[in-house]
């Protein structure tokens, strides 16, 4: 039976600092949950909500939303922890969520720091990208026991509609690069060396534009979703060390 991923707020009675997390395109809070629990155990409060259109059980819902919706979701998430009394706040995002986290750093000077994981600072869109979207959509349909004929129809509709939304994400990537001068917080950037979804040189290109040199960590033989793949233990330790020093 399909169970839709839920938003989570991992409180910590001793925590005075909070981390706001953003998942990736076509992903969900499940991609951030393990990292969130790790940080909670080490003294941080952690909040993560699903972006609009995501984790509904119908992948086509994602295509009814846009970048403006997701940027507003990010603002609302930061407000959520502020309203609970946290003043020292970091943002942490995966893939599209990392782009949005970076945008939030430029937009909100009072966010103390940020972590960007597997972020497409230069978009590289290929058929593999679309295939991955369809693959994850089909996992959702299969979990709901949708019949093969209906899945095939939905796949065709998705493949036709996704390029328009990817163009919006590409535009956001370009706008983030134009706002590097507005990012005055130290950030951490995490990149898997076997990530076939990204332009691997984009990290260095983006980092060279920042006013404050970022911390960059590379993970050998690791793919795109660093928060749950074989690199997650190393990533968690690196993020904790970074937050302890910068938040």
PDB file of C-alpha atoms in Angstrom:
ATOM      1  CA  UNK A   1       0.000   0.000   0.000  1.00  0.00           C
ATOM      2  CA  UNK A   2       1.268   3.453  -0.927  1.00  0.00           C
ATOM      3  CA  UNK A   3       1.928   5.766   2.018  1.00  0.00           C
ATOM      4  CA  UNK A   4       2.559   9.377   1.083  1.00  0.00           C
ATOM      5  CA  UNK A   5       5.722  10.806   2.648  1.00  0.00           C
ATOM      6  CA  UNK A   6       4.931  13.319   5.377  1.00  0.00           C
ATOM      7  CA  UNK A   7       6.497  16.594   6.391  1.00  0.00           C
ATOM      8  CA  UNK A   8       8.573  16.306   9.537  1.00  0.00           C
ATOM      9  CA  UNK A   9       9.720  18.516  12.372  1.00  0.00           C
ATOM     10  CA  UNK A  10      12.337  16.828  14.526  1.00  0.00           C
ATOM     11  CA  UNK A  11      12.394  18.869  17.696  1.00  0.00           C
ATOM     12  CA  UNK A  12      15.202  18.751  20.209  1.00  0.00           C
ATOM     13  CA  UNK A  13      14.563  20.166  23.686  1.00  0.00           C
ATOM     14  CA  UNK A  14      18.174  21.280  24.003  1.00  0.00           C
ATOM     15  CA  UNK A  15      18.362  22.740  20.488  1.00  0.00           C
ATOM     16  CA  UNK A  16      18.791  26.466  19.978  1.00  0.00           C
ATOM     17  CA  UNK A  17      19.565  26.085  16.274  1.00  0.00           C
ATOM     18  CA  UNK A  18      17.436  24.776  13.427  1.00  0.00           C
ATOM     19  CA  UNK A  19      18.088  23.327   9.988  1.00  0.00           C
ATOM     20  CA  UNK A  20      15.449  23.734   7.275  1.00  0.00           C
ATOM     21  CA  UNK A  21      15.697  21.055   4.589  1.00  0.00           C
ATOM     22  CA  UNK A  22      14.487  20.988   0.988  1.00  0.00           C
ATOM     23  CA  UNK A  23      14.203  17.803  -1.068  1.00  0.00           C
ATOM     24  CA  UNK A  24      14.847  17.402  -4.780  1.00  0.00           C
ATOM     25  CA  UNK A  25      12.674  17.575  -7.880  1.00  0.00           C
ATOM     26  CA  UNK A  26      10.199  14.672  -7.973  1.00  0.00           C
ATOM     27  CA  UNK A  27      11.510  13.575  -4.571  1.00  0.00           C
ATOM     28  CA  UNK A  28      10.062  13.913  -1.093  1.00  0.00           C
ATOM     29  CA  UNK A  29      10.908  14.395   2.549  1.00  0.00           C
ATOM     30  CA  UNK A  30      11.931  10.724   2.624  1.00  0.00           C
ATOM     31  CA  UNK A  31      15.176  11.718   0.900  1.00  0.00           C
ATOM     32  CA  UNK A  32      16.043  14.025   3.808  1.00  0.00           C
ATOM     33  CA  UNK A  33      14.662  12.072   6.759  1.00  0.00           C
ATOM     34  CA  UNK A  34      17.783  10.047   7.609  1.00  0.00           C
ATOM     35  CA  UNK A  35      19.991  13.163   7.578  1.00  0.00           C
ATOM     36  CA  UNK A  36      17.377  14.979   9.638  1.00  0.00           C
ATOM     37  CA  UNK A  37      17.357  12.318  12.346  1.00  0.00           C
ATOM     38  CA  UNK A  38      21.143  12.333  12.443  1.00  0.00           C
ATOM     39  CA  UNK A  39      21.264  16.085  13.012  1.00  0.00           C
ATOM     40  CA  UNK A  40      18.505  15.892  15.626  1.00  0.00           C
ATOM     41  CA  UNK A  41      20.549  13.353  17.596  1.00  0.00           C
ATOM     42  CA  UNK A  42      23.456  15.794  17.516  1.00  0.00           C
ATOM     43  CA  UNK A  43      21.634  18.797  18.904  1.00  0.00           C
ATOM     44  CA  UNK A  44      19.740  20.447  16.045  1.00  0.00           C
ATOM     45  CA  UNK A  45      16.051  20.919  15.391  1.00  0.00           C
ATOM     46  CA  UNK A  46      15.183  19.946  11.807  1.00  0.00           C
ATOM     47  CA  UNK A  47      12.190  20.775   9.606  1.00  0.00           C
ATOM     48  CA  UNK A  48      11.364  19.498   6.122  1.00  0.00           C
ATOM     49  CA  UNK A  49       8.119  19.818   4.164  1.00  0.00           C
ATOM     50  CA  UNK A  50       7.177  18.412   0.782  1.00  0.00           C
ATOM     51  CA  UNK A  51       7.206  20.922  -2.034  1.00  0.00           C
ATOM     52  CA  UNK A  52       3.816  21.678  -3.577  1.00  0.00           C
ATOM     53  CA  UNK A  53       2.669  18.953  -5.968  1.00  0.00           C
ATOM     54  CA  UNK A  54       5.099  16.401  -4.539  1.00  0.00           C
ATOM     55  CA  UNK A  55       4.345  13.257  -2.510  1.00  0.00           C
ATOM     56  CA  UNK A  56       0.658  13.267  -3.387  1.00  0.00           C
ATOM     57  CA  UNK A  57       0.632   9.817  -4.975  1.00  0.00           C
ATOM     58  CA  UNK A  58       0.072  11.354  -8.418  1.00  0.00           C
ATOM     59  CA  UNK A  59       3.330  12.458 -10.121  1.00  0.00           C
ATOM     60  CA  UNK A  60       1.389  14.600 -12.594  1.00  0.00           C
ATOM     61  CA  UNK A  61       0.566  16.918  -9.668  1.00  0.00           C
ATOM     62  CA  UNK A  62       4.197  18.097  -9.732  1.00  0.00           C
ATOM     63  CA  UNK A  63       3.601  19.509 -13.199  1.00  0.00           C
ATOM     64  CA  UNK A  64       0.752  21.717 -11.960  1.00  0.00           C
ATOM     65  CA  UNK A  65       3.213  23.700  -9.813  1.00  0.00           C
ATOM     66  CA  UNK A  66       6.169  25.928 -10.616  1.00  0.00           C
ATOM     67  CA  UNK A  67       9.338  27.471  -9.227  1.00  0.00           C
ATOM     68  CA  UNK A  68       7.462  30.356  -7.623  1.00  0.00           C
ATOM     69  CA  UNK A  69       5.346  27.870  -5.678  1.00  0.00           C
ATOM     70  CA  UNK A  70       8.451  26.078  -4.414  1.00  0.00           C
ATOM     71  CA  UNK A  71      10.282  29.273  -3.483  1.00  0.00           C
ATOM     72  CA  UNK A  72       7.243  30.277  -1.439  1.00  0.00           C
ATOM     73  CA  UNK A  73       7.251  26.840   0.181  1.00  0.00           C
ATOM     74  CA  UNK A  74      10.871  27.483   1.178  1.00  0.00           C
ATOM     75  CA  UNK A  75      10.022  30.883   2.666  1.00  0.00           C
ATOM     76  CA  UNK A  76       7.141  29.322   4.579  1.00  0.00           C
ATOM     77  CA  UNK A  77       9.450  26.583   5.910  1.00  0.00           C
ATOM     78  CA  UNK A  78      11.926  29.139   7.241  1.00  0.00           C
ATOM     79  CA  UNK A  79       9.046  31.049   8.832  1.00  0.00           C
ATOM     80  CA  UNK A  80       7.872  27.805  10.437  1.00  0.00           C
ATOM     81  CA  UNK A  81      11.052  27.451  12.489  1.00  0.00           C
ATOM     82  CA  UNK A  82      11.318  31.176  13.179  1.00  0.00           C
ATOM     83  CA  UNK A  83       7.795  31.117  14.615  1.00  0.00           C
ATOM     84  CA  UNK A  84       8.982  28.412  17.015  1.00  0.00           C
ATOM     85  CA  UNK A  85      11.664  30.677  18.399  1.00  0.00           C
ATOM     86  CA  UNK A  86      14.733  29.596  16.435  1.00  0.00           C
ATOM     87  CA  UNK A  87      16.935  32.480  15.375  1.00  0.00           C
ATOM     88  CA  UNK A  88      20.051  30.612  14.251  1.00  0.00           C
ATOM     89  CA  UNK A  89      18.865  28.898  11.069  1.00  0.00           C
ATOM     90  CA  UNK A  90      20.614  26.975   8.310  1.00  0.00           C
ATOM     91  CA  UNK A  91      19.136  25.788   5.029  1.00  0.00           C
ATOM     92  CA  UNK A  92      20.091  22.463   3.468  1.00  0.00           C
ATOM     93  CA  UNK A  93      18.881  21.194   0.119  1.00  0.00           C
ATOM     94  CA  UNK A  94      19.296  18.282  -2.262  1.00  0.00           C
ATOM     95  CA  UNK A  95      19.460  18.878  -6.026  1.00  0.00           C
ATOM     96  CA  UNK A  96      16.617  21.315  -6.853  1.00  0.00           C
ATOM     97  CA  UNK A  97      16.284  21.772  -3.101  1.00  0.00           C
ATOM     98  CA  UNK A  98      19.924  22.839  -3.025  1.00  0.00           C
ATOM     99  CA  UNK A  99      19.291  25.436  -5.713  1.00  0.00           C
ATOM    100  CA  UNK A 100      16.405  26.753  -3.646  1.00  0.00           C
ATOM    101  CA  UNK A 101      18.521  26.728  -0.478  1.00  0.00           C
ATOM    102  CA  UNK A 102      21.168  28.770  -2.314  1.00  0.00           C
ATOM    103  CA  UNK A 103      18.518  31.231  -3.504  1.00  0.00           C
ATOM    104  CA  UNK A 104      17.277  31.596   0.082  1.00  0.00           C
ATOM    105  CA  UNK A 105      20.782  32.500   1.246  1.00  0.00           C
ATOM    106  CA  UNK A 106      20.856  35.342  -1.263  1.00  0.00           C
ATOM    107  CA  UNK A 107      17.327  36.447  -0.372  1.00  0.00           C
ATOM    108  CA  UNK A 108      17.524  36.206   3.440  1.00  0.00           C
ATOM    109  CA  UNK A 109      20.660  37.630   5.021  1.00  0.00           C
ATOM    110  CA  UNK A 110      19.558  36.437   8.479  1.00  0.00           C
ATOM    111  CA  UNK A 111      19.870  32.771   7.447  1.00  0.00           C
ATOM    112  CA  UNK A 112      23.235  31.936   8.973  1.00  0.00           C
ATOM    113  CA  UNK A 113      24.569  29.326   6.554  1.00  0.00           C
ATOM    114  CA  UNK A 114      23.606  26.662   4.031  1.00  0.00           C
ATOM    115  CA  UNK A 115      24.432  23.264   2.601  1.00  0.00           C
ATOM    116  CA  UNK A 116      23.961  22.464  -1.082  1.00  0.00           C
ATOM    117  CA  UNK A 117      23.974  18.764  -2.013  1.00  0.00           C
ATOM    118  CA  UNK A 118      24.202  17.530  -5.621  1.00  0.00           C
ATOM    119  CA  UNK A 119      23.102  20.881  -7.013  1.00  0.00           C
ATOM    120  CA  UNK A 120      22.714  21.599 -10.756  1.00  0.00           C
ATOM    121  CA  UNK A 121      24.402  25.007 -10.768  1.00  0.00           C
ATOM    122  CA  UNK A 122      24.801  24.404 -14.478  1.00  0.00           C
ATOM    123  CA  UNK A 123      21.926  22.342 -15.841  1.00  0.00           C
ATOM    124  CA  UNK A 124      22.746  19.343 -18.005  1.00  0.00           C
ATOM    125  CA  UNK A 125      19.498  17.919 -19.312  1.00  0.00           C
ATOM    126  CA  UNK A 126      19.505  14.644 -21.213  1.00  0.00           C
ATOM    127  CA  UNK A 127      17.125  11.809 -21.966  1.00  0.00           C
ATOM    128  CA  UNK A 128      18.506  10.142 -18.839  1.00  0.00           C
ATOM    129  CA  UNK A 129      17.053  12.987 -16.763  1.00  0.00           C
ATOM    130  CA  UNK A 130      13.587  12.397 -18.206  1.00  0.00           C
ATOM    131  CA  UNK A 131      13.974   8.636 -17.868  1.00  0.00           C
ATOM    132  CA  UNK A 132      14.720   9.068 -14.162  1.00  0.00           C
ATOM    133  CA  UNK A 133      11.612  11.177 -13.670  1.00  0.00           C
ATOM    134  CA  UNK A 134       9.487   8.517 -15.382  1.00  0.00           C
ATOM    135  CA  UNK A 135      11.193   5.772 -13.377  1.00  0.00           C
ATOM    136  CA  UNK A 136      10.328   7.371 -10.031  1.00  0.00           C
ATOM    137  CA  UNK A 137       6.819   8.177 -11.217  1.00  0.00           C
ATOM    138  CA  UNK A 138       6.308   4.535 -12.109  1.00  0.00           C
ATOM    139  CA  UNK A 139       7.497   3.399  -8.691  1.00  0.00           C
ATOM    140  CA  UNK A 140       4.745   5.543  -7.216  1.00  0.00           C
ATOM    141  CA  UNK A 141       2.129   4.113  -9.569  1.00  0.00           C
ATOM    142  CA  UNK A 142       3.275   0.551  -8.952  1.00  0.00           C
ATOM    143  CA  UNK A 143       3.024   1.060  -5.189  1.00  0.00           C
ATOM    144  CA  UNK A 144      -0.637   1.933  -5.768  1.00  0.00           C
ATOM    145  CA  UNK A 145      -1.154  -1.104  -8.029  1.00  0.00           C
ATOM    146  CA  UNK A 146      -1.986   1.014 -11.064  1.00  0.00           C
ATOM    147  CA  UNK A 147      -2.405  -1.207 -14.130  1.00  0.00           C
ATOM    148  CA  UNK A 148       0.245  -1.238 -16.855  1.00  0.00           C
ATOM    149  CA  UNK A 149      -1.972   0.335 -19.533  1.00  0.00           C
ATOM    150  CA  UNK A 150      -2.749   3.335 -17.332  1.00  0.00           C
ATOM    151  CA  UNK A 151       0.907   3.713 -16.395  1.00  0.00           C
ATOM    152  CA  UNK A 152       1.830   3.785 -20.093  1.00  0.00           C
ATOM    153  CA  UNK A 153      -0.715   6.544 -20.760  1.00  0.00           C
ATOM    154  CA  UNK A 154       0.534   8.538 -17.774  1.00  0.00           C
ATOM    155  CA  UNK A 155       4.143   8.099 -18.895  1.00  0.00           C
ATOM    156  CA  UNK A 156       3.402   9.643 -22.267  1.00  0.00           C
ATOM    157  CA  UNK A 157       1.694  12.618 -20.634  1.00  0.00           C
ATOM    158  CA  UNK A 158       4.574  13.099 -18.214  1.00  0.00           C
ATOM    159  CA  UNK A 159       7.255  12.909 -20.886  1.00  0.00           C
ATOM    160  CA  UNK A 160       5.475  15.601 -22.907  1.00  0.00           C
ATOM    161  CA  UNK A 161       5.039  17.946 -19.944  1.00  0.00           C
ATOM    162  CA  UNK A 162       8.310  17.618 -18.026  1.00  0.00           C
ATOM    163  CA  UNK A 163      10.524  19.638 -20.458  1.00  0.00           C
ATOM    164  CA  UNK A 164       8.596  22.861 -19.761  1.00  0.00           C
ATOM    165  CA  UNK A 165       9.176  22.489 -16.042  1.00  0.00           C
ATOM    166  CA  UNK A 166      12.826  21.584 -16.532  1.00  0.00           C
ATOM    167  CA  UNK A 167      13.183  24.825 -18.489  1.00  0.00           C
ATOM    168  CA  UNK A 168      11.930  26.672 -15.390  1.00  0.00           C
ATOM    169  CA  UNK A 169      14.494  24.895 -13.217  1.00  0.00           C
ATOM    170  CA  UNK A 170      17.199  25.802 -15.725  1.00  0.00           C
ATOM    171  CA  UNK A 171      16.118  29.446 -15.470  1.00  0.00           C
ATOM    172  CA  UNK A 172      16.309  29.262 -11.657  1.00  0.00           C
ATOM    173  CA  UNK A 173      19.845  27.865 -11.960  1.00  0.00           C
ATOM    174  CA  UNK A 174      20.818  30.801 -14.156  1.00  0.00           C
ATOM    175  CA  UNK A 175      19.249  33.285 -11.721  1.00  0.00           C
ATOM    176  CA  UNK A 176      21.063  31.713  -8.751  1.00  0.00           C
ATOM    177  CA  UNK A 177      24.371  32.157 -10.599  1.00  0.00           C
ATOM    178  CA  UNK A 178      23.522  35.825 -11.147  1.00  0.00           C
ATOM    179  CA  UNK A 179      22.978  36.334  -7.399  1.00  0.00           C
ATOM    180  CA  UNK A 180      26.273  34.924  -6.116  1.00  0.00           C
ATOM    181  CA  UNK A 181      27.397  38.427  -5.074  1.00  0.00           C
ATOM    182  CA  UNK A 182      24.464  38.507  -2.647  1.00  0.00           C
ATOM    183  CA  UNK A 183      25.541  35.364  -0.785  1.00  0.00           C
ATOM    184  CA  UNK A 184      27.626  36.490   2.175  1.00  0.00           C
ATOM    185  CA  UNK A 185      27.294  33.321   4.246  1.00  0.00           C
ATOM    186  CA  UNK A 186      29.831  30.517   4.136  1.00  0.00           C
ATOM    187  CA  UNK A 187      28.263  27.473   2.510  1.00  0.00           C
ATOM    188  CA  UNK A 188      29.108  23.827   2.110  1.00  0.00           C
ATOM    189  CA  UNK A 189      28.761  22.146  -1.285  1.00  0.00           C
ATOM    190  CA  UNK A 190      28.610  18.337  -1.558  1.00  0.00           C
ATOM    191  CA  UNK A 191      29.118  16.497  -4.835  1.00  0.00           C
ATOM    192  CA  UNK A 192      29.222  12.807  -5.744  1.00  0.00           C
ATOM    193  CA  UNK A 193      32.001  12.021  -8.207  1.00  0.00           C
ATOM    194  CA  UNK A 194      29.856   9.399  -9.954  1.00  0.00           C
ATOM    195  CA  UNK A 195      26.809  11.671 -10.299  1.00  0.00           C
ATOM    196  CA  UNK A 196      25.588  11.213 -13.873  1.00  0.00           C
ATOM    197  CA  UNK A 197      22.809  13.786 -13.431  1.00  0.00           C
ATOM    198  CA  UNK A 198      25.114  16.805 -13.116  1.00  0.00           C
ATOM    199  CA  UNK A 199      27.773  18.770 -14.908  1.00  0.00           C
ATOM    200  CA  UNK A 200      30.593  17.873 -12.521  1.00  0.00           C
ATOM    201  CA  UNK A 201      32.545  21.030 -13.286  1.00  0.00           C
ATOM    202  CA  UNK A 202      29.685  23.280 -12.238  1.00  0.00           C
ATOM    203  CA  UNK A 203      30.650  23.214  -8.554  1.00  0.00           C
ATOM    204  CA  UNK A 204      34.056  24.810  -9.134  1.00  0.00           C
ATOM    205  CA  UNK A 205      32.577  27.333 -11.564  1.00  0.00           C
ATOM    206  CA  UNK A 206      29.891  28.369  -9.098  1.00  0.00           C
ATOM    207  CA  UNK A 207      32.261  28.412  -6.111  1.00  0.00           C
ATOM    208  CA  UNK A 208      34.648  30.758  -7.908  1.00  0.00           C
ATOM    209  CA  UNK A 209      31.897  33.394  -8.069  1.00  0.00           C
ATOM    210  CA  UNK A 210      31.084  33.441  -4.343  1.00  0.00           C
ATOM    211  CA  UNK A 211      32.349  36.300  -2.146  1.00  0.00           C
ATOM    212  CA  UNK A 212      33.293  33.821   0.607  1.00  0.00           C
ATOM    213  CA  UNK A 213      35.108  30.641  -0.362  1.00  0.00           C
ATOM    214  CA  UNK A 214      32.822  27.652   0.283  1.00  0.00           C
ATOM    215  CA  UNK A 215      33.686  24.297   1.774  1.00  0.00           C
ATOM    216  CA  UNK A 216      33.508  21.704  -1.031  1.00  0.00           C
ATOM    217  CA  UNK A 217      33.362  17.988  -0.293  1.00  0.00           C
ATOM    218  CA  UNK A 218      33.539  15.343  -3.016  1.00  0.00           C
ATOM    219  CA  UNK A 219      32.426  11.736  -2.507  1.00  0.00           C
ATOM    220  CA  UNK A 220      34.182   9.063  -4.557  1.00  0.00           C
ATOM    221  CA  UNK A 221      32.005   6.587  -6.482  1.00  0.00           C
ATOM    222  CA  UNK A 222      28.833   8.232  -5.150  1.00  0.00           C
ATOM    223  CA  UNK A 223      25.807   9.066  -7.294  1.00  0.00           C
ATOM    224  CA  UNK A 224      23.212  11.819  -7.122  1.00  0.00           C
ATOM    225  CA  UNK A 225      21.141  11.217  -3.992  1.00  0.00           C
ATOM    226  CA  UNK A 226      23.952  11.494  -1.454  1.00  0.00           C
ATOM    227  CA  UNK A 227      21.553  11.629   1.491  1.00  0.00           C
ATOM    228  CA  UNK A 228      20.564   7.977   1.090  1.00  0.00           C
ATOM    229  CA  UNK A 229      23.262   6.299  -0.998  1.00  0.00           C
ATOM    230  CA  UNK A 230      26.541   4.708   0.111  1.00  0.00           C
ATOM    231  CA  UNK A 231      28.057   8.126   0.875  1.00  0.00           C
ATOM    232  CA  UNK A 232      25.425   9.149   3.413  1.00  0.00           C
ATOM    233  CA  UNK A 233      27.491   8.391   6.534  1.00  0.00           C
ATOM    234  CA  UNK A 234      30.408  10.502   5.317  1.00  0.00           C
ATOM    235  CA  UNK A 235      28.026  13.247   4.189  1.00  0.00           C
ATOM    236  CA  UNK A 236      26.281  13.327   7.565  1.00  0.00           C
ATOM    237  CA  UNK A 237      29.579  13.648   9.430  1.00  0.00           C
ATOM    238  CA  UNK A 238      30.778  16.416   7.104  1.00  0.00           C
ATOM    239  CA  UNK A 239      27.521  18.354   7.454  1.00  0.00           C
ATOM    240  CA  UNK A 240      27.567  18.063  11.236  1.00  0.00           C
ATOM    241  CA  UNK A 241      31.158  19.320  11.376  1.00  0.00           C
ATOM    242  CA  UNK A 242      30.284  22.212   9.070  1.00  0.00           C
ATOM    243  CA  UNK A 243      27.202  23.218  11.072  1.00  0.00           C
ATOM    244  CA  UNK A 244      29.063  23.029  14.363  1.00  0.00           C
ATOM    245  CA  UNK A 245      31.609  25.492  12.948  1.00  0.00           C
ATOM    246  CA  UNK A 246      29.271  27.827  11.053  1.00  0.00           C
ATOM    247  CA  UNK A 247      25.841  27.928  12.720  1.00  0.00           C
TER     248      UNK A 247
END
